[in-house]
Amino acid sequence: MNKQNIALNIEGLTKVYKNGVEAVKGVDLQVHEGDFFALLGPNGAGKSTTIGVISSLVNKTKGKVEVFGHDIDTDLEAAKANLGLVPQEFNFSQFETLSQILVNQAGYYGVPRAQAHKRADKYLAQLGLLEKKDKQARTLSGGMKRRLMIARALMHEPKLLILDEPTAGVDIELRRSMWEFLRQINEQGVTIILTTHYLEEAELLCKNIAIIDTGRIVENTTIKALLAKLDKETFVLDLKQPTKPVTLEGYNFTMTDEHTIEVEVAKSQGLNAVFSALTEQGNTVLSMRNKANRLEELFVGLLEQGRGE
């Protein structure tokens, strides 16, 4: 594949801090143009250090990093022009207005002021902040500040957007609206890399995933392929009342109340036999859902395997 079609190319990335801590240990990673990519790992795994190197905030010890074919060692300005970063911390002036923050950010990348004002209004409107454009940033709620950070990162219209825990501390309703916005810009061609502790975000939004632990990539695959590795899942079935006596031969199940059943299903079994048995017993299934986040289960299992636990 032409390197111009690779949004991010990392080869042998290593970072050793002055105190001897090796935060990143020979990471190899490729993210293709147009992808919505999840980078997951526990605290201290090396996610933030890796992002810091990509965005030139942290000096690497060795290795290669390219953003759309531009090496950060030899062509840093071009690499930065293609990259937008939404860090975890709020690092804008709390006493500037939203409009000032966005227009000034665009100015760092040479965007003409009139064009920057139009672009600022566009992103503020899309993120539900337009009516706040002349308010100081300190007046915003935490969730609004998160959205402002996303708008700011997009002001120079980068081709690659990296979001480091973008919905941390954001309520679920606002989180979902942010998910929808990110889906839209990804569909419009922006490549997105997401780190998150909300693993359901990765399952809902992302196409591909890498899991990093103790500075190494322990898994790098598609979300679909990763979920296919599950040996078993627990499903919660809501039954129409009144329920008839339930028997499910060959399955582990529990009645949590008079119309709810939790059933453990191995990958080799499937759910068809469960539905057939319940129907034969005169029970009607009204709804079904996974008991636990599936990616969460896999995540824990992969980390345990990688550490030899």
mmCIF file with all atom_site columns, C-alpha atoms in Angstrom, residues 121-254:
data_model
loop_
_atom_site.group_PDB
_atom_site.id
_atom_site.type_symbol
_atom_site.label_atom_id
_atom_site.label_alt_id
_atom_site.label_comp_id
_atom_site.label_asym_id
_atom_site.label_entity_id
_atom_site.label_seq_id
_atom_site.pdbx_PDB_ins_code
_atom_site.Cartn_x
_atom_site.Cartn_y
_atom_site.Cartn_z
_atom_site.occupancy
_atom_site.B_iso_or_equiv
_atom_site.pdbx_formal_charge
_atom_site.auth_seq_id
_atom_site.auth_comp_id
_atom_site.auth_asym_id
_atom_site.auth_atom_id
_atom_site.pdbx_PDB_model_num
ATOM 1   C CA . ASP A 1 121 ? -18.906 28.906  13.870 1.00 0.00 ? 121 ASP A CA 1
ATOM 2   C CA . LYS A 1 122 ? -19.307 25.692  11.857 1.00 0.00 ? 122 LYS A CA 1
ATOM 3   C CA . TYR A 1 123 ? -17.706 23.461  14.480 1.00 0.00 ? 123 TYR A CA 1
ATOM 4   C CA . LEU A 1 124 ? -19.329 25.261  17.413 1.00 0.00 ? 124 LEU A CA 1
ATOM 5   C CA . ALA A 1 125 ? -22.722 24.733  15.753 1.00 0.00 ? 125 ALA A CA 1
ATOM 6   C CA . GLN A 1 126 ? -22.040 21.056  15.054 1.00 0.00 ? 126 GLN A CA 1
ATOM 7   C CA . LEU A 1 127 ? -20.984 20.516  18.666 1.00 0.00 ? 127 LEU A CA 1
ATOM 8   C CA . GLY A 1 128 ? -23.892 22.454  20.183 1.00 0.00 ? 128 GLY A CA 1
ATOM 9   C CA . LEU A 1 129 ? -21.786 25.366  21.423 1.00 0.00 ? 129 LEU A CA 1
ATOM 10  C CA . LEU A 1 130 ? -22.606 28.186  18.988 1.00 0.00 ? 130 LEU A CA 1
ATOM 11  C CA . GLU A 1 131 ? -24.738 30.152  21.449 1.00 0.00 ? 131 GLU A CA 1
ATOM 12  C CA . LYS A 1 132 ? -21.738 30.157  23.831 1.00 0.00 ? 132 LYS A CA 1
ATOM 13  C CA . LYS A 1 133 ? -19.251 31.509  21.260 1.00 0.00 ? 133 LYS A CA 1
ATOM 14  C CA . ASP A 1 134 ? -18.816 34.862  23.037 1.00 0.00 ? 134 ASP A CA 1
ATOM 15  C CA . LYS A 1 135 ? -18.681 33.380  26.550 1.00 0.00 ? 135 LYS A CA 1
ATOM 16  C CA . GLN A 1 136 ? -15.417 32.811  28.394 1.00 0.00 ? 136 GLN A CA 1
ATOM 17  C CA . ALA A 1 137 ? -14.324 29.168  28.482 1.00 0.00 ? 137 ALA A CA 1
ATOM 18  C CA . ARG A 1 138 ? -14.386 29.160  32.293 1.00 0.00 ? 138 ARG A CA 1
ATOM 19  C CA . THR A 1 139 ? -18.196 29.411  32.187 1.00 0.00 ? 139 THR A CA 1
ATOM 20  C CA . LEU A 1 140 ? -18.546 26.043  30.429 1.00 0.00 ? 140 LEU A CA 1
ATOM 21  C CA . SER A 1 141 ? -19.395 22.721  32.028 1.00 0.00 ? 141 SER A CA 1
ATOM 22  C CA . GLY A 1 142 ? -16.854 19.904  31.851 1.00 0.00 ? 142 GLY A CA 1
ATOM 23  C CA . GLY A 1 143 ? -18.706 18.259  28.983 1.00 0.00 ? 143 GLY A CA 1
ATOM 24  C CA . MET A 1 144 ? -18.829 21.511  27.018 1.00 0.00 ? 144 MET A CA 1
ATOM 25  C CA . LYS A 1 145 ? -15.095 21.985  27.524 1.00 0.00 ? 145 LYS A CA 1
ATOM 26  C CA . ARG A 1 146 ? -14.521 18.501  26.089 1.00 0.00 ? 146 ARG A CA 1
ATOM 27  C CA . ARG A 1 147 ? -16.484 19.482  22.984 1.00 0.00 ? 147 ARG A CA 1
ATOM 28  C CA . LEU A 1 148 ? -14.525 22.738  22.716 1.00 0.00 ? 148 LEU A CA 1
ATOM 29  C CA . MET A 1 149 ? -11.300 20.705  22.752 1.00 0.00 ? 149 MET A CA 1
ATOM 30  C CA . ILE A 1 150 ? -12.549 18.675  19.787 1.00 0.00 ? 150 ILE A CA 1
ATOM 31  C CA . ALA A 1 151 ? -13.512 21.827  17.868 1.00 0.00 ? 151 ALA A CA 1
ATOM 32  C CA . ARG A 1 152 ? -10.101 23.363  18.543 1.00 0.00 ? 152 ARG A CA 1
ATOM 33  C CA . ALA A 1 153 ? -8.271  20.254  17.284 1.00 0.00 ? 153 ALA A CA 1
ATOM 34  C CA . LEU A 1 154 ? -10.208 20.447  14.001 1.00 0.00 ? 154 LEU A CA 1
ATOM 35  C CA . MET A 1 155 ? -9.618  24.125  13.244 1.00 0.00 ? 155 MET A CA 1
ATOM 36  C CA . HIS A 1 156 ? -6.769  23.467  10.790 1.00 0.00 ? 156 HIS A CA 1
ATOM 37  C CA . GLU A 1 157 ? -8.793  20.581  9.267  1.00 0.00 ? 157 GLU A CA 1
ATOM 38  C CA . PRO A 1 158 ? -6.304  17.779  9.973  1.00 0.00 ? 158 PRO A CA 1
ATOM 39  C CA . LYS A 1 159 ? -6.581  14.444  8.176  1.00 0.00 ? 159 LYS A CA 1
ATOM 40  C CA . LEU A 1 160 ? -5.783  12.519  11.397 1.00 0.00 ? 160 LEU A CA 1
ATOM 41  C CA . LEU A 1 161 ? -7.504  13.232  14.721 1.00 0.00 ? 161 LEU A CA 1
ATOM 42  C CA . ILE A 1 162 ? -6.239  11.650  17.949 1.00 0.00 ? 162 ILE A CA 1
ATOM 43  C CA . LEU A 1 163 ? -8.533  11.753  20.974 1.00 0.00 ? 163 LEU A CA 1
ATOM 44  C CA . ASP A 1 164 ? -7.100  10.803  24.369 1.00 0.00 ? 164 ASP A CA 1
ATOM 45  C CA . GLU A 1 165 ? -9.975  9.810   26.687 1.00 0.00 ? 165 GLU A CA 1
ATOM 46  C CA . PRO A 1 166 ? -12.355 12.371  25.097 1.00 0.00 ? 166 PRO A CA 1
ATOM 47  C CA . THR A 1 167 ? -15.448 11.408  27.092 1.00 0.00 ? 167 THR A CA 1
ATOM 48  C CA . ALA A 1 168 ? -13.852 11.029  30.530 1.00 0.00 ? 168 ALA A CA 1
ATOM 49  C CA . GLY A 1 169 ? -16.226 12.499  33.098 1.00 0.00 ? 169 GLY A CA 1
ATOM 50  C CA . VAL A 1 170 ? -18.923 13.193  30.494 1.00 0.00 ? 170 VAL A CA 1
ATOM 51  C CA . ASP A 1 171 ? -22.496 12.049  31.165 1.00 0.00 ? 171 ASP A CA 1
ATOM 52  C CA . ILE A 1 172 ? -23.919 9.318   28.930 1.00 0.00 ? 172 ILE A CA 1
ATOM 53  C CA . GLU A 1 173 ? -26.285 11.574  26.947 1.00 0.00 ? 173 GLU A CA 1
ATOM 54  C CA . LEU A 1 174 ? -23.517 14.008  26.043 1.00 0.00 ? 174 LEU A CA 1
ATOM 55  C CA . ARG A 1 175 ? -21.168 11.103  25.366 1.00 0.00 ? 175 ARG A CA 1
ATOM 56  C CA . ARG A 1 176 ? -23.579 9.728   22.768 1.00 0.00 ? 176 ARG A CA 1
ATOM 57  C CA . SER A 1 177 ? -23.863 13.089  21.002 1.00 0.00 ? 177 SER A CA 1
ATOM 58  C CA . MET A 1 178 ? -20.066 13.249  20.845 1.00 0.00 ? 178 MET A CA 1
ATOM 59  C CA . TRP A 1 179 ? -19.999 9.706   19.420 1.00 0.00 ? 179 TRP A CA 1
ATOM 60  C CA . GLU A 1 180 ? -22.405 10.790  16.673 1.00 0.00 ? 180 GLU A CA 1
ATOM 61  C CA . PHE A 1 181 ? -20.263 13.807  15.773 1.00 0.00 ? 181 PHE A CA 1
ATOM 62  C CA . LEU A 1 182 ? -17.118 11.660  15.612 1.00 0.00 ? 182 LEU A CA 1
ATOM 63  C CA . ARG A 1 183 ? -18.915 9.137   13.387 1.00 0.00 ? 183 ARG A CA 1
ATOM 64  C CA . GLN A 1 184 ? -19.898 11.961  11.034 1.00 0.00 ? 184 GLN A CA 1
ATOM 65  C CA . ILE A 1 185 ? -16.408 13.411  10.628 1.00 0.00 ? 185 ILE A CA 1
ATOM 66  C CA . ASN A 1 186 ? -14.979 9.907   10.168 1.00 0.00 ? 186 ASN A CA 1
ATOM 67  C CA . GLU A 1 187 ? -17.510 9.281   7.388  1.00 0.00 ? 187 GLU A CA 1
ATOM 68  C CA . GLN A 1 188 ? -16.375 12.578  5.841  1.00 0.00 ? 188 GLN A CA 1
ATOM 69  C CA . GLY A 1 189 ? -12.821 11.230  5.624  1.00 0.00 ? 189 GLY A CA 1
ATOM 70  C CA . VAL A 1 190 ? -11.087 12.126  8.890  1.00 0.00 ? 190 VAL A CA 1
ATOM 71  C CA . THR A 1 191 ? -9.017  9.241   10.257 1.00 0.00 ? 191 THR A CA 1
ATOM 72  C CA . ILE A 1 192 ? -9.585  8.889   14.016 1.00 0.00 ? 192 ILE A CA 1
ATOM 73  C CA . ILE A 1 193 ? -7.533  7.244   16.754 1.00 0.00 ? 193 ILE A CA 1
ATOM 74  C CA . LEU A 1 194 ? -9.359  6.934   20.071 1.00 0.00 ? 194 LEU A CA 1
ATOM 75  C CA . THR A 1 195 ? -8.071  5.988   23.492 1.00 0.00 ? 195 THR A CA 1
ATOM 76  C CA . THR A 1 196 ? -10.734 5.359   26.085 1.00 0.00 ? 196 THR A CA 1
ATOM 77  C CA . HIS A 1 197 ? -11.533 3.607   29.338 1.00 0.00 ? 197 HIS A CA 1
ATOM 78  C CA . TYR A 1 198 ? -15.151 3.207   28.183 1.00 0.00 ? 198 TYR A CA 1
ATOM 79  C CA . LEU A 1 199 ? -14.616 0.023   26.212 1.00 0.00 ? 199 LEU A CA 1
ATOM 80  C CA . GLU A 1 200 ? -18.135 0.117   24.805 1.00 0.00 ? 200 GLU A CA 1
ATOM 81  C CA . GLU A 1 201 ? -16.984 3.190   22.863 1.00 0.00 ? 201 GLU A CA 1
ATOM 82  C CA . ALA A 1 202 ? -14.450 1.079   21.012 1.00 0.00 ? 202 ALA A CA 1
ATOM 83  C CA . GLU A 1 203 ? -17.026 -1.584  20.191 1.00 0.00 ? 203 GLU A CA 1
ATOM 84  C CA . LEU A 1 204 ? -19.599 0.957   19.004 1.00 0.00 ? 204 LEU A CA 1
ATOM 85  C CA . LEU A 1 205 ? -17.313 3.312   17.081 1.00 0.00 ? 205 LEU A CA 1
ATOM 86  C CA . CYS A 1 206 ? -14.142 1.604   15.964 1.00 0.00 ? 206 CYS A CA 1
ATOM 87  C CA . LYS A 1 207 ? -13.261 -0.732  13.115 1.00 0.00 ? 207 LYS A CA 1
ATOM 88  C CA . ASN A 1 208 ? -9.808  -1.806  14.276 1.00 0.00 ? 208 ASN A CA 1
ATOM 89  C CA . ILE A 1 209 ? -8.099  -2.033  17.634 1.00 0.00 ? 209 ILE A CA 1
ATOM 90  C CA . ALA A 1 210 ? -4.684  -2.333  19.246 1.00 0.00 ? 210 ALA A CA 1
ATOM 91  C CA . ILE A 1 211 ? -4.265  -3.188  22.906 1.00 0.00 ? 211 ILE A CA 1
ATOM 92  C CA . ILE A 1 212 ? -1.102  -1.995  24.623 1.00 0.00 ? 212 ILE A CA 1
ATOM 93  C CA . ASP A 1 213 ? 0.166   -3.229  27.989 1.00 0.00 ? 213 ASP A CA 1
ATOM 94  C CA . THR A 1 214 ? 3.474   -2.589  29.756 1.00 0.00 ? 214 THR A CA 1
ATOM 95  C CA . GLY A 1 215 ? 4.694   -0.733  26.673 1.00 0.00 ? 215 GLY A CA 1
ATOM 96  C CA . ARG A 1 216 ? 4.011   -3.516  24.158 1.00 0.00 ? 216 ARG A CA 1
ATOM 97  C CA . ILE A 1 217 ? 1.218   -4.194  21.669 1.00 0.00 ? 217 ILE A CA 1
ATOM 98  C CA . VAL A 1 218 ? -0.469  -7.407  22.876 1.00 0.00 ? 218 VAL A CA 1
ATOM 99  C CA . GLU A 1 219 ? -3.243  -7.448  20.249 1.00 0.00 ? 219 GLU A CA 1
ATOM 100 C CA . ASN A 1 220 ? -3.763  -5.709  16.909 1.00 0.00 ? 220 ASN A CA 1
ATOM 101 C CA . THR A 1 221 ? -6.801  -6.779  14.909 1.00 0.00 ? 221 THR A CA 1
ATOM 102 C CA . THR A 1 222 ? -10.330 -5.830  13.882 1.00 0.00 ? 222 THR A CA 1
ATOM 103 C CA . ILE A 1 223 ? -13.015 -5.331  16.518 1.00 0.00 ? 223 ILE A CA 1
ATOM 104 C CA . LYS A 1 224 ? -15.033 -8.061  14.797 1.00 0.00 ? 224 LYS A CA 1
ATOM 105 C CA . ALA A 1 225 ? -12.176 -10.583 14.917 1.00 0.00 ? 225 ALA A CA 1
ATOM 106 C CA . LEU A 1 226 ? -11.432 -9.748  18.538 1.00 0.00 ? 226 LEU A CA 1
ATOM 107 C CA . LEU A 1 227 ? -15.027 -10.306 19.620 1.00 0.00 ? 227 LEU A CA 1
ATOM 108 C CA . ALA A 1 228 ? -15.064 -13.622 17.739 1.00 0.00 ? 228 ALA A CA 1
ATOM 109 C CA . LYS A 1 229 ? -12.468 -14.900 20.212 1.00 0.00 ? 229 LYS A CA 1
ATOM 110 C CA . LEU A 1 230 ? -14.998 -15.016 23.007 1.00 0.00 ? 230 LEU A CA 1
ATOM 111 C CA . ASP A 1 231 ? -15.490 -18.578 24.231 1.00 0.00 ? 231 ASP A CA 1
ATOM 112 C CA . LYS A 1 232 ? -18.780 -17.789 25.931 1.00 0.00 ? 232 LYS A CA 1
ATOM 113 C CA . GLU A 1 233 ? -21.162 -14.955 26.645 1.00 0.00 ? 233 GLU A CA 1
ATOM 114 C CA . THR A 1 234 ? -23.888 -14.352 29.189 1.00 0.00 ? 234 THR A CA 1
ATOM 115 C CA . PHE A 1 235 ? -27.206 -13.102 27.807 1.00 0.00 ? 235 PHE A CA 1
ATOM 116 C CA . VAL A 1 236 ? -30.076 -11.538 29.738 1.00 0.00 ? 236 VAL A CA 1
ATOM 117 C CA . LEU A 1 237 ? -33.499 -12.519 28.385 1.00 0.00 ? 237 LEU A CA 1
ATOM 118 C CA . ASP A 1 238 ? -36.668 -10.705 29.442 1.00 0.00 ? 238 ASP A CA 1
ATOM 119 C CA . LEU A 1 239 ? -39.641 -13.054 29.297 1.00 0.00 ? 239 LEU A CA 1
ATOM 120 C CA . LYS A 1 240 ? -43.311 -12.231 29.020 1.00 0.00 ? 240 LYS A CA 1
ATOM 121 C CA . GLN A 1 241 ? -45.153 -12.669 32.313 1.00 0.00 ? 241 GLN A CA 1
ATOM 122 C CA . PRO A 1 242 ? -46.266 -14.960 33.745 1.00 0.00 ? 242 PRO A CA 1
ATOM 123 C CA . THR A 1 243 ? -43.354 -17.246 32.906 1.00 0.00 ? 243 THR A CA 1
ATOM 124 C CA . LYS A 1 244 ? -43.743 -20.989 32.690 1.00 0.00 ? 244 LYS A CA 1
ATOM 125 C CA . PRO A 1 245 ? -41.196 -23.234 34.453 1.00 0.00 ? 245 PRO A CA 1
ATOM 126 C CA . VAL A 1 246 ? -37.878 -22.927 32.611 1.00 0.00 ? 246 VAL A CA 1
ATOM 127 C CA . THR A 1 247 ? -35.525 -25.808 31.845 1.00 0.00 ? 247 THR A CA 1
ATOM 128 C CA . LEU A 1 248 ? -32.546 -25.423 29.515 1.00 0.00 ? 248 LEU A CA 1
ATOM 129 C CA . GLU A 1 249 ? -30.666 -28.687 29.240 1.00 0.00 ? 249 GLU A CA 1
ATOM 130 C CA . GLY A 1 250 ? -26.950 -28.209 28.572 1.00 0.00 ? 250 GLY A CA 1
ATOM 131 C CA . TYR A 1 251 ? -26.922 -24.523 29.558 1.00 0.00 ? 251 TYR A CA 1
ATOM 132 C CA . ASN A 1 252 ? -26.008 -22.755 32.792 1.00 0.00 ? 252 ASN A CA 1
ATOM 133 C CA . PHE A 1 253 ? -28.812 -20.333 33.609 1.00 0.00 ? 253 PHE A CA 1
ATOM 134 C CA . THR A 1 254 ? -30.254 -18.346 36.503 1.00 0.00 ? 254 THR A CA 1
#
